[in-house]
């Protein structure tokens, strides 16, 4: 089940945590000659700050050899991510040619031998000699680091990736690269081996077409992964990774036709998909909402420009409760938002409130809608094109340019208020939905206050079923969410009460996907979790001060992490269908209402054994069928096997030894790797729409062996 694996790829075991950390470390830095951060910094310092640096050192640094020595500095990793990065660098150049208005088709093909071909129908890279390098423009692009900036002039104002320096990096990291350029009636070709030209730019003959075609063979000396035993393994292009990004690229660049083909025998066997959306991001919003009921069709869409900044937005309200807003700058996803997103949100809040007041939906005595009321059920894409984007924040995924906020806000305000005026019927539907959201928020606040008062009366404020630990430092505390009272009992007896707390959950918990947000506070089990874990949000009051104690809302980013009482929340359910159902419901709750908890890596899944195999004094616990077979093969048929049906069947010491003891247990950490895919799959699996869910399950049933959730 690909989708789910992506969302909650839970495969990280604590036992081999150390190994994994090492592996990731390598992956990040690139392995050929990884420098420490300090060394990197001092190199950089030398280049920019120190007087009297040695020019020849700079030459070496700037040459492609530097890329091969420190690939991590240029493409981030030499693992799977880095390998795919090569494709993005080449594709970005083709997309830039499309953005400049000279190309409308890009073909990406994974070839039989794990090489990759990218082809566009643009003008073709110029073939004439560049004075400064004495080489053809083609050769300059592929062999001179930072050549990109010197090219294209005005045509390449906005760009993602490494701003056109990517081609030479890809070339340096490829064992072989071939470029074909069709231009001025001639077909040209040049070959490079590990970045070095193998002969000049040849003319092969005449042609009537135009465009650029690049095939590269990633260098196995550079790209590899490490398995659990620290052995090098080859990495391969992944269809899903390529398809996801290329589809997104096509949505973000309306009219651009992108075709992905996988010609690897077995793996792809000629599979091909075309991504081409005349509706651009409006099609993207429709695509994301295909499992939801839209309040209006088509999505609201506008595309405007002011001062060199292009602002494109598509938005559509649905009957669901969570908001799904994704923002982009120059085709790059800004996960942490930034000035463009702030501008859009401000416009939305202001314009909808104005409209509601003007049309009598909000009376004088009524308070305004909050931004959250308005965004409930909203799916939106904000895509801006900015000449010199400044990315900020830890992951450089937040747009910093101040001027963009005002531009986005005023363009969005104008377009939104026009749309509301021109479309009174859907506008009314939307406002009605927002009024419901406001009511629900006000009710939930009352419900929460009631609960708080009740708890204050009963003292302590913790749910009665919680067996808490004595340690108070959240970093050291673990909370086990256990299915059923009997397993809860075993866990309470088996635990180390100093740092392990137990919360038994009775029966099925609420499917939060199907209820109004305020209702989650009515459900005893959810309520108990909220209190025990310490799930509250940070909220801004009207004076702009932040205070804690806010309600949980779907997809809210503002969880108050300082109030968390445990940094490990461990789901411990039986290894059967009921258990996995409860686990899915819990994950849905965390994913929707406390996503930062998942993002922080605080949610885990316990791995109880399925079998106990005993022979004489020797006892082995088996966590899967595979291990059972291996153990049986070793111990022979005299061994008399016990299959655990549920956690409740285990003795407290057994539960401790196999599942809870940090020295011996295995925990799977739940992570969100792709929020938008995750959103989609959660909708499918947990939402109302039956037909797409059935289709998804049918399509993915055969992959269930891999199911990590
Ligand atoms: C910044 C550098 C990399 N370049 C051009 C012109 C067209 C062009 C390119 C390209 C990837 C694989 C197929 C400009 C820009 C170099 O200068 S790169 N097309 N396509 C590409 O790399 N596709 C160009 C001005 C006039 N004529 C051509």
XYZ file of C-alpha atoms in Angstrom, residues 120-665:
546
model
C 12.058 19.152 -24.230
C 10.772 20.918 -27.323
C 12.317 24.281 -26.465
C 14.785 26.364 -28.448
C 17.674 24.027 -27.813
C 20.690 25.115 -25.775
C 22.729 27.568 -27.869
C 25.698 25.982 -29.635
C 27.889 28.998 -30.357
C 31.144 29.726 -28.533
C 30.943 31.571 -25.239
C 33.728 34.108 -25.111
C 34.520 33.783 -21.456
C 34.965 30.000 -21.483
C 36.112 29.490 -25.052
C 33.703 26.573 -25.241
C 30.299 26.116 -26.869
C 27.342 27.242 -24.760
C 26.278 23.589 -24.496
C 29.630 22.512 -23.126
C 29.713 25.534 -20.838
C 26.325 24.630 -19.378
C 27.448 21.053 -18.682
C 31.021 21.600 -17.515
C 31.278 24.992 -15.849
C 29.934 25.187 -12.348
C 27.680 28.217 -11.854
C 27.430 28.740 -15.608
C 23.660 28.879 -15.411
C 23.547 32.332 -13.880
C 25.422 33.742 -16.852
C 22.833 32.395 -19.254
C 19.436 33.223 -20.501
C 19.282 36.755 -19.174
C 15.743 38.017 -18.760
C 14.216 34.780 -19.939
C 15.210 32.953 -16.780
C 13.977 35.311 -14.136
C 12.207 32.794 -12.014
C 13.674 29.458 -11.355
C 13.617 26.699 -8.817
C 16.407 24.257 -8.050
C 19.977 25.452 -8.174
C 19.072 28.319 -10.511
C 20.404 26.760 -13.649
C 23.694 25.580 -12.205
C 22.287 22.075 -11.977
C 23.290 20.663 -15.349
C 27.008 20.691 -14.562
C 26.386 19.118 -11.161
C 24.386 16.322 -12.766
C 27.134 15.870 -15.319
C 29.827 15.664 -12.638
C 27.874 12.983 -10.800
C 27.088 10.904 -13.863
C 29.296 8.135 -15.153
C 28.146 9.183 -18.633
C 25.983 11.960 -20.011
C 24.843 12.575 -23.570
C 23.274 15.773 -24.786
C 21.489 16.206 -28.106
C 20.533 19.671 -29.277
C 18.260 20.327 -32.233
C 18.716 23.915 -33.286
C 19.198 26.006 -36.416
C 18.340 23.002 -38.607
C 21.142 20.833 -37.222
C 21.285 17.983 -34.747
C 24.247 18.346 -32.352
C 25.653 15.832 -29.927
C 28.209 15.755 -27.149
C 29.220 13.023 -24.701
C 30.767 13.442 -21.240
C 32.356 10.865 -18.969
C 32.230 11.732 -15.261
C 31.891 15.381 -16.225
C 34.721 15.460 -18.761
C 33.883 16.087 -22.425
C 34.614 13.062 -24.596
C 35.304 15.028 -27.772
C 33.688 18.237 -28.949
C 30.153 19.143 -29.942
C 29.488 17.140 -33.111
C 26.997 17.852 -35.858
C 25.219 14.605 -36.649
C 23.092 15.886 -39.502
C 20.059 17.951 -40.401
C 16.852 18.230 -38.431
C 13.608 20.136 -38.654
C 12.797 19.978 -34.982
C 13.984 22.009 -32.009
C 14.793 21.071 -28.478
C 17.195 19.552 -25.990
C 17.573 15.899 -25.006
C 19.747 14.775 -22.131
C 20.486 11.209 -21.051
C 22.521 10.552 -17.930
C 23.820 7.474 -16.162
C 24.138 8.257 -12.423
C 27.536 7.235 -11.104
C 27.376 4.124 -8.915
C 30.611 5.259 -7.240
C 28.666 8.207 -5.838
C 25.108 7.006 -5.356
C 24.316 4.170 -3.039
C 22.343 3.343 0.036
C 23.324 1.351 3.106
C 21.270 -1.537 4.402
C 20.765 -2.559 8.030
C 24.059 -4.440 8.035
C 25.881 -1.378 6.744
C 26.432 -2.897 3.320
C 26.319 -0.723 0.212
C 23.306 -1.268 -1.986
C 22.458 0.196 -5.372
C 19.619 2.678 -5.523
C 17.036 2.915 -8.239
C 14.719 5.545 -9.610
C 11.307 5.280 -8.034
C 8.226 5.686 -10.159
C 6.139 7.124 -7.320
C 8.712 9.757 -6.402
C 9.072 10.900 -9.986
C 5.338 10.727 -10.714
C 4.386 12.721 -7.640
C 6.712 15.638 -8.340
C 6.133 15.671 -12.105
C 2.367 15.687 -11.636
C 2.787 18.587 -9.228
C 4.991 20.395 -11.769
C 2.303 19.970 -14.426
C -0.401 21.302 -12.080
C 1.792 24.282 -11.231
C 2.497 25.140 -14.864
C -0.802 25.093 -16.678
C -0.740 23.813 -20.212
C 2.663 22.177 -19.820
C 2.571 18.545 -20.939
C 4.817 16.189 -18.972
C 5.097 12.544 -19.915
C 6.765 10.015 -17.623
C 7.696 6.599 -18.969
C 9.363 3.659 -17.243
C 11.013 1.271 -19.683
C 12.707 -0.944 -17.130
C 11.832 -4.569 -17.734
C 9.721 -5.935 -14.903
C 9.601 -2.723 -12.885
C 8.009 -0.381 -15.367
C 7.556 -2.501 -18.474
C 6.756 0.527 -20.601
C 4.323 2.112 -18.141
C 3.620 5.706 -19.096
C 1.600 8.571 -17.622
C 0.815 11.992 -19.048
C 0.379 15.019 -16.815
C -1.239 17.903 -18.591
C -3.715 20.293 -16.968
C -5.181 23.232 -18.792
C -6.743 24.281 -15.487
C -3.381 24.425 -13.680
C -3.737 24.692 -9.914
C -7.542 24.785 -10.230
C -7.217 21.229 -11.571
C -4.881 20.501 -8.650
C -7.555 21.556 -6.173
C -10.179 19.454 -7.972
C -7.807 16.510 -7.924
C -7.240 16.887 -4.180
C -10.952 17.190 -3.554
C -11.985 14.177 -5.589
C -12.808 12.295 -2.396
C -14.631 15.242 -0.804
C -17.963 16.928 -1.443
C -17.349 20.385 -2.852
C -19.636 23.268 -1.837
C -19.208 24.940 -5.206
C -17.886 24.090 -8.650
C -15.526 24.961 -10.232
C -12.910 26.142 -7.701
C -12.357 29.883 -7.360
C -9.347 30.716 -9.494
C -7.311 33.794 -10.269
C -3.943 34.606 -11.772
C -2.676 38.169 -11.434
C 0.534 40.098 -11.618
C 1.910 43.185 -9.920
C 5.502 44.491 -9.785
C 7.060 41.381 -11.344
C 5.301 39.115 -8.833
C 2.723 36.682 -10.188
C 0.078 35.428 -7.776
C -2.028 32.435 -8.720
C -4.613 30.970 -6.346
C -7.227 28.244 -6.541
C -9.645 27.510 -3.717
C -12.645 25.337 -3.093
C -14.625 24.690 0.099
C -15.801 21.181 0.901
C -17.954 19.615 3.606
C -14.968 18.173 5.498
C -13.565 19.872 8.610
C -9.872 20.187 7.978
C -8.137 22.829 5.937
C -5.652 21.810 3.252
C -3.673 24.783 2.040
C -0.450 24.318 0.102
C 1.792 27.152 -0.957
C 4.495 27.368 -3.613
C 7.145 29.822 -4.688
C 8.624 29.352 -8.158
C 7.272 25.789 -8.250
C 8.864 24.939 -4.905
C 6.634 23.846 -2.054
C 6.966 26.218 0.897
C 6.019 23.825 3.691
C 6.436 26.537 6.274
C 4.450 29.119 4.346
C 5.764 32.654 4.485
C 4.771 36.110 3.320
C 2.694 34.893 0.351
C 0.620 32.619 2.579
C 0.188 35.285 5.245
C -0.974 37.754 2.620
C -3.471 35.268 1.255
C -4.839 34.357 4.684
C -5.214 37.994 5.707
C -7.088 38.730 2.491
C -9.381 35.746 2.975
C -10.261 36.599 6.590
C -10.868 40.241 5.854
C -12.861 39.839 2.649
C -15.143 37.072 3.933
C -15.914 39.040 7.120
C -16.604 42.178 5.089
C -18.884 40.255 2.764
C -20.763 38.592 5.619
C -21.297 41.936 7.383
C -22.379 43.686 4.232
C -24.922 41.001 3.411
C -26.330 40.642 6.901
C -24.884 37.192 7.682
C -23.053 38.742 10.615
C -25.155 41.079 12.743
C -23.770 44.037 14.573
C -23.610 42.193 17.887
C -21.875 39.141 16.349
C -18.145 38.733 16.668
C -16.113 38.256 13.495
C -15.331 34.877 11.971
C -11.838 33.765 12.892
C -9.446 32.734 10.153
C -9.876 29.142 11.319
C -13.665 29.319 10.994
C -13.240 30.515 7.442
C -10.618 27.957 6.454
C -12.524 24.931 7.761
C -13.055 22.573 4.828
C -11.037 24.771 2.476
C -8.648 23.260 -0.043
C -6.386 25.861 -1.596
C -3.190 26.286 -3.568
C -1.246 29.520 -3.515
C 1.450 29.656 -6.160
C 3.569 32.750 -6.585
C 6.411 33.493 -8.955
C 8.957 35.845 -7.427
C 12.146 37.132 -9.133
C 14.513 36.872 -6.157
C 12.981 34.598 -3.563
C 14.508 34.659 -0.081
C 13.918 31.403 1.736
C 14.038 31.437 5.505
C 13.647 29.144 8.455
C 15.446 26.022 9.503
C 14.561 24.065 6.389
C 14.510 27.115 4.085
C 10.913 26.382 3.295
C 9.407 29.736 4.225
C 9.263 32.721 1.889
C 10.763 35.819 3.485
C 10.316 38.589 0.886
C 8.352 41.299 2.716
C 6.987 42.945 -0.427
C 5.222 39.733 -1.445
C 2.825 39.882 1.516
C 1.261 43.172 0.490
C 1.117 42.238 -3.187
C -0.513 38.875 -2.468
C -2.927 40.413 0.001
C -4.118 43.135 -2.327
C -4.383 40.928 -5.435
C -6.180 38.196 -3.479
C -8.520 40.699 -1.779
C -9.571 42.165 -5.068
C -10.145 38.798 -6.756
C -11.942 37.233 -3.798
C -14.326 40.110 -3.289
C -15.098 40.192 -7.019
C -15.854 36.496 -6.963
C -18.165 36.757 -3.955
C -20.082 39.626 -5.548
C -20.421 37.815 -8.862
C -21.377 34.424 -7.402
C -23.987 35.101 -4.711
C -25.365 31.538 -4.619
C -22.176 29.603 -3.877
C -21.028 32.550 -1.756
C -24.043 31.995 0.479
C -23.308 28.255 0.758
C -19.766 29.051 1.803
C -20.809 31.634 4.384
C -23.372 29.195 5.825
C -20.671 26.604 6.251
C -18.477 29.190 7.987
C -21.337 30.125 10.320
C -21.596 26.425 11.271
C -17.873 26.316 11.963
C -18.150 29.394 14.175
C -21.053 27.866 16.129
C -19.164 24.613 16.544
C -16.144 26.486 17.851
C -18.236 28.355 20.379
C -19.935 25.116 21.500
C -16.630 23.318 21.789
C -15.249 26.094 23.958
C -18.243 25.682 26.267
C -17.866 21.876 26.316
C -14.188 22.206 27.106
C -14.859 24.650 29.917
C -17.399 22.271 31.389
C -14.889 19.448 31.305
C -12.242 21.648 32.848
C -14.543 22.657 35.667
C -15.551 19.048 36.275
C -11.884 18.085 36.467
C -11.070 20.908 38.799
C -13.825 19.662 41.085
C -12.535 16.083 41.011
C -8.983 17.347 41.590
C -5.789 16.702 39.655
C -7.356 17.019 36.265
C -6.060 13.703 34.959
C -8.387 10.982 33.670
C -9.181 8.368 36.322
C -7.988 5.455 34.209
C -4.501 6.872 33.774
C -1.775 5.082 35.687
C 0.805 7.849 35.568
C 4.557 7.575 35.982
C 6.529 9.253 38.737
C 9.080 11.004 36.495
C 7.914 14.457 35.367
C 10.386 15.353 32.601
C 8.372 14.796 29.381
C 11.503 13.838 27.478
C 11.918 10.790 29.642
C 8.243 9.876 29.964
C 6.336 7.350 27.903
C 2.600 6.882 27.638
C 1.247 3.530 26.502
C -2.197 3.657 24.920
C -3.432 0.145 25.522
C -6.412 -1.602 24.025
C -8.771 -2.918 26.669
C -8.784 -3.170 30.443
C -7.203 -6.602 30.668
C -4.165 -5.702 28.585
C -4.151 -2.435 30.499
C -3.900 -4.452 33.714
C -0.957 -6.515 32.471
C 0.769 -3.375 31.256
C 0.279 -1.630 34.590
C 1.865 -4.548 36.407
C 4.608 -5.086 33.861
C 5.749 -1.499 33.362
C 8.574 0.458 34.917
C 6.422 2.911 36.835
C 9.198 5.448 37.086
C 8.864 6.570 33.479
C 6.079 4.506 31.895
C 2.442 5.554 32.161
C -0.509 3.461 31.026
C -3.826 4.643 29.643
C -6.241 1.785 28.913
C -8.720 2.579 26.145
C -12.034 0.781 26.188
C -13.262 -0.595 22.884
C -13.378 1.373 19.671
C -12.426 4.992 19.755
C -14.253 7.637 17.799
C -13.612 7.941 14.070
C -12.703 11.615 14.160
C -12.779 11.791 10.390
C -16.555 11.651 10.451
C -17.478 14.026 13.223
C -17.713 17.721 13.734
C -14.539 18.974 15.484
C -16.379 20.080 18.630
C -17.681 16.526 19.116
C -14.241 15.117 19.803
C -14.507 16.639 23.270
C -17.675 14.612 23.945
C -15.895 11.298 23.471
C -14.539 9.904 26.747
C -11.603 8.020 25.227
C -10.444 10.961 23.111
C -10.988 13.300 26.029
C -8.825 11.091 28.254
C -6.017 11.110 25.673
C -6.200 14.877 25.263
C -5.831 15.370 29.002
C -3.244 12.684 29.628
C -0.941 13.693 26.765
C -1.534 17.406 27.336
C -2.890 18.311 23.908
C -3.730 22.011 23.719
C -3.049 24.673 21.126
C -1.437 28.075 21.261
C -3.786 30.856 20.262
C -3.465 34.474 19.431
C -5.927 36.720 21.214
C -7.270 39.936 19.711
C -4.294 41.927 20.958
C -1.906 39.575 19.231
C -0.700 37.897 22.454
C -0.112 34.179 22.364
C -1.694 32.081 25.054
C -1.950 28.366 25.659
C -5.072 26.298 26.303
C -6.716 26.550 22.864
C -8.940 23.886 21.343
C -7.691 21.207 19.002
C -8.767 21.864 15.436
C -8.232 19.711 12.380
C -4.821 20.263 10.796
C -3.893 22.947 13.304
C -0.172 23.659 13.316
C -0.184 25.430 16.659
C -0.018 22.581 19.137
C 1.575 23.796 22.383
C 4.541 21.454 22.536
C 5.575 22.790 25.943
C 2.414 21.318 27.460
C 3.098 17.768 26.285
C 3.512 15.396 29.219
C 5.247 12.611 27.273
C 7.613 12.602 24.328
C 6.782 9.015 23.532
C 3.150 8.147 22.939
C 3.116 4.444 22.217
C 0.143 2.734 20.658
C -0.034 -0.843 21.938
C -2.831 -2.860 20.360
C -3.384 -6.532 19.615
C -1.919 -7.987 16.449
C -5.325 -8.695 14.933
C -7.916 -6.969 12.779
C -9.563 -5.170 15.695
C -6.195 -4.047 16.956
C -5.185 -2.641 13.624
C -8.509 -0.874 13.302
C -8.061 0.807 16.671
C -4.504 1.714 15.712
C -5.737 3.335 12.501
C -8.372 5.310 14.394
C -5.758 6.529 16.855
C -3.368 7.472 14.077
C -6.153 9.322 12.295
C -6.834 11.270 15.462
C -3.174 12.180 15.923
C -2.676 12.903 12.253
C -5.685 15.182 11.969
C -5.784 16.871 15.353
C -2.212 16.748 16.600
C -0.045 16.539 13.500
C 2.929 18.290 15.145
C 3.048 15.388 17.601
C 3.546 13.033 14.653
C 5.915 15.407 12.880
C 8.074 15.640 15.991
C 8.377 11.857 15.967
C 6.620 11.451 19.309
C 4.167 8.772 18.152
C 5.233 5.133 18.172
C 3.730 1.723 17.620
C 4.652 -1.089 19.997
C 5.574 -4.420 18.486
C 4.276 -7.286 20.618
C 5.414 -10.757 19.589
C 3.067 -13.064 17.707
C 4.544 -16.341 18.943
C 6.497 -17.823 21.763
C 8.583 -20.853 20.852
C 9.916 -22.968 23.683
C 12.233 -25.956 23.761
C 13.730 -27.081 27.023
C 15.131 -24.012 28.713
C 15.358 -21.980 25.505
C 12.604 -19.436 24.799
C 12.319 -17.349 21.615
C 9.737 -14.698 20.844
C 8.819 -14.225 17.204
C 7.480 -10.927 15.893
C 6.554 -12.183 12.429
C 5.935 -15.393 10.464
C 9.301 -15.153 8.822
C 11.148 -15.242 12.140
C 8.911 -18.094 13.325
C 9.919 -20.231 10.363
C 13.586 -19.515 10.980
C 13.321 -20.360 14.682
C 11.375 -23.548 14.010
C 13.915 -24.639 11.426
C 16.573 -24.252 14.100
C 14.759 -25.758 17.050
C 13.135 -28.629 15.210
C 9.642 -30.083 15.624
C 10.081 -30.825 19.359
C 9.519 -27.093 20.061
C 5.609 -26.584 21.362
C 4.570 -23.109 19.942
C 2.320 -20.555 21.692
C 0.447 -18.053 19.556
C -0.514 -14.898 21.415
C -4.042 -13.916 20.543
C -3.991 -10.709 22.480
C -1.863 -8.644 24.802
C -4.167 -9.643 27.660
C -2.954 -13.231 27.326
C 0.570 -12.276 28.215
C 1.919 -12.372 31.719
C 3.030 -8.934 32.964
C 6.708 -10.010 32.976
C 6.345 -11.365 29.454
C 4.826 -8.112 28.248
C 7.656 -6.163 29.866
C 10.358 -8.356 28.431
C 9.033 -8.536 24.868
C 7.286 -5.240 24.295
C 7.977 -2.614 26.927
C 11.545 -2.968 28.149
C 13.569 -0.301 26.309
C 16.570 -2.657 26.315
C 14.831 -5.393 24.375
C 11.706 -4.022 22.728
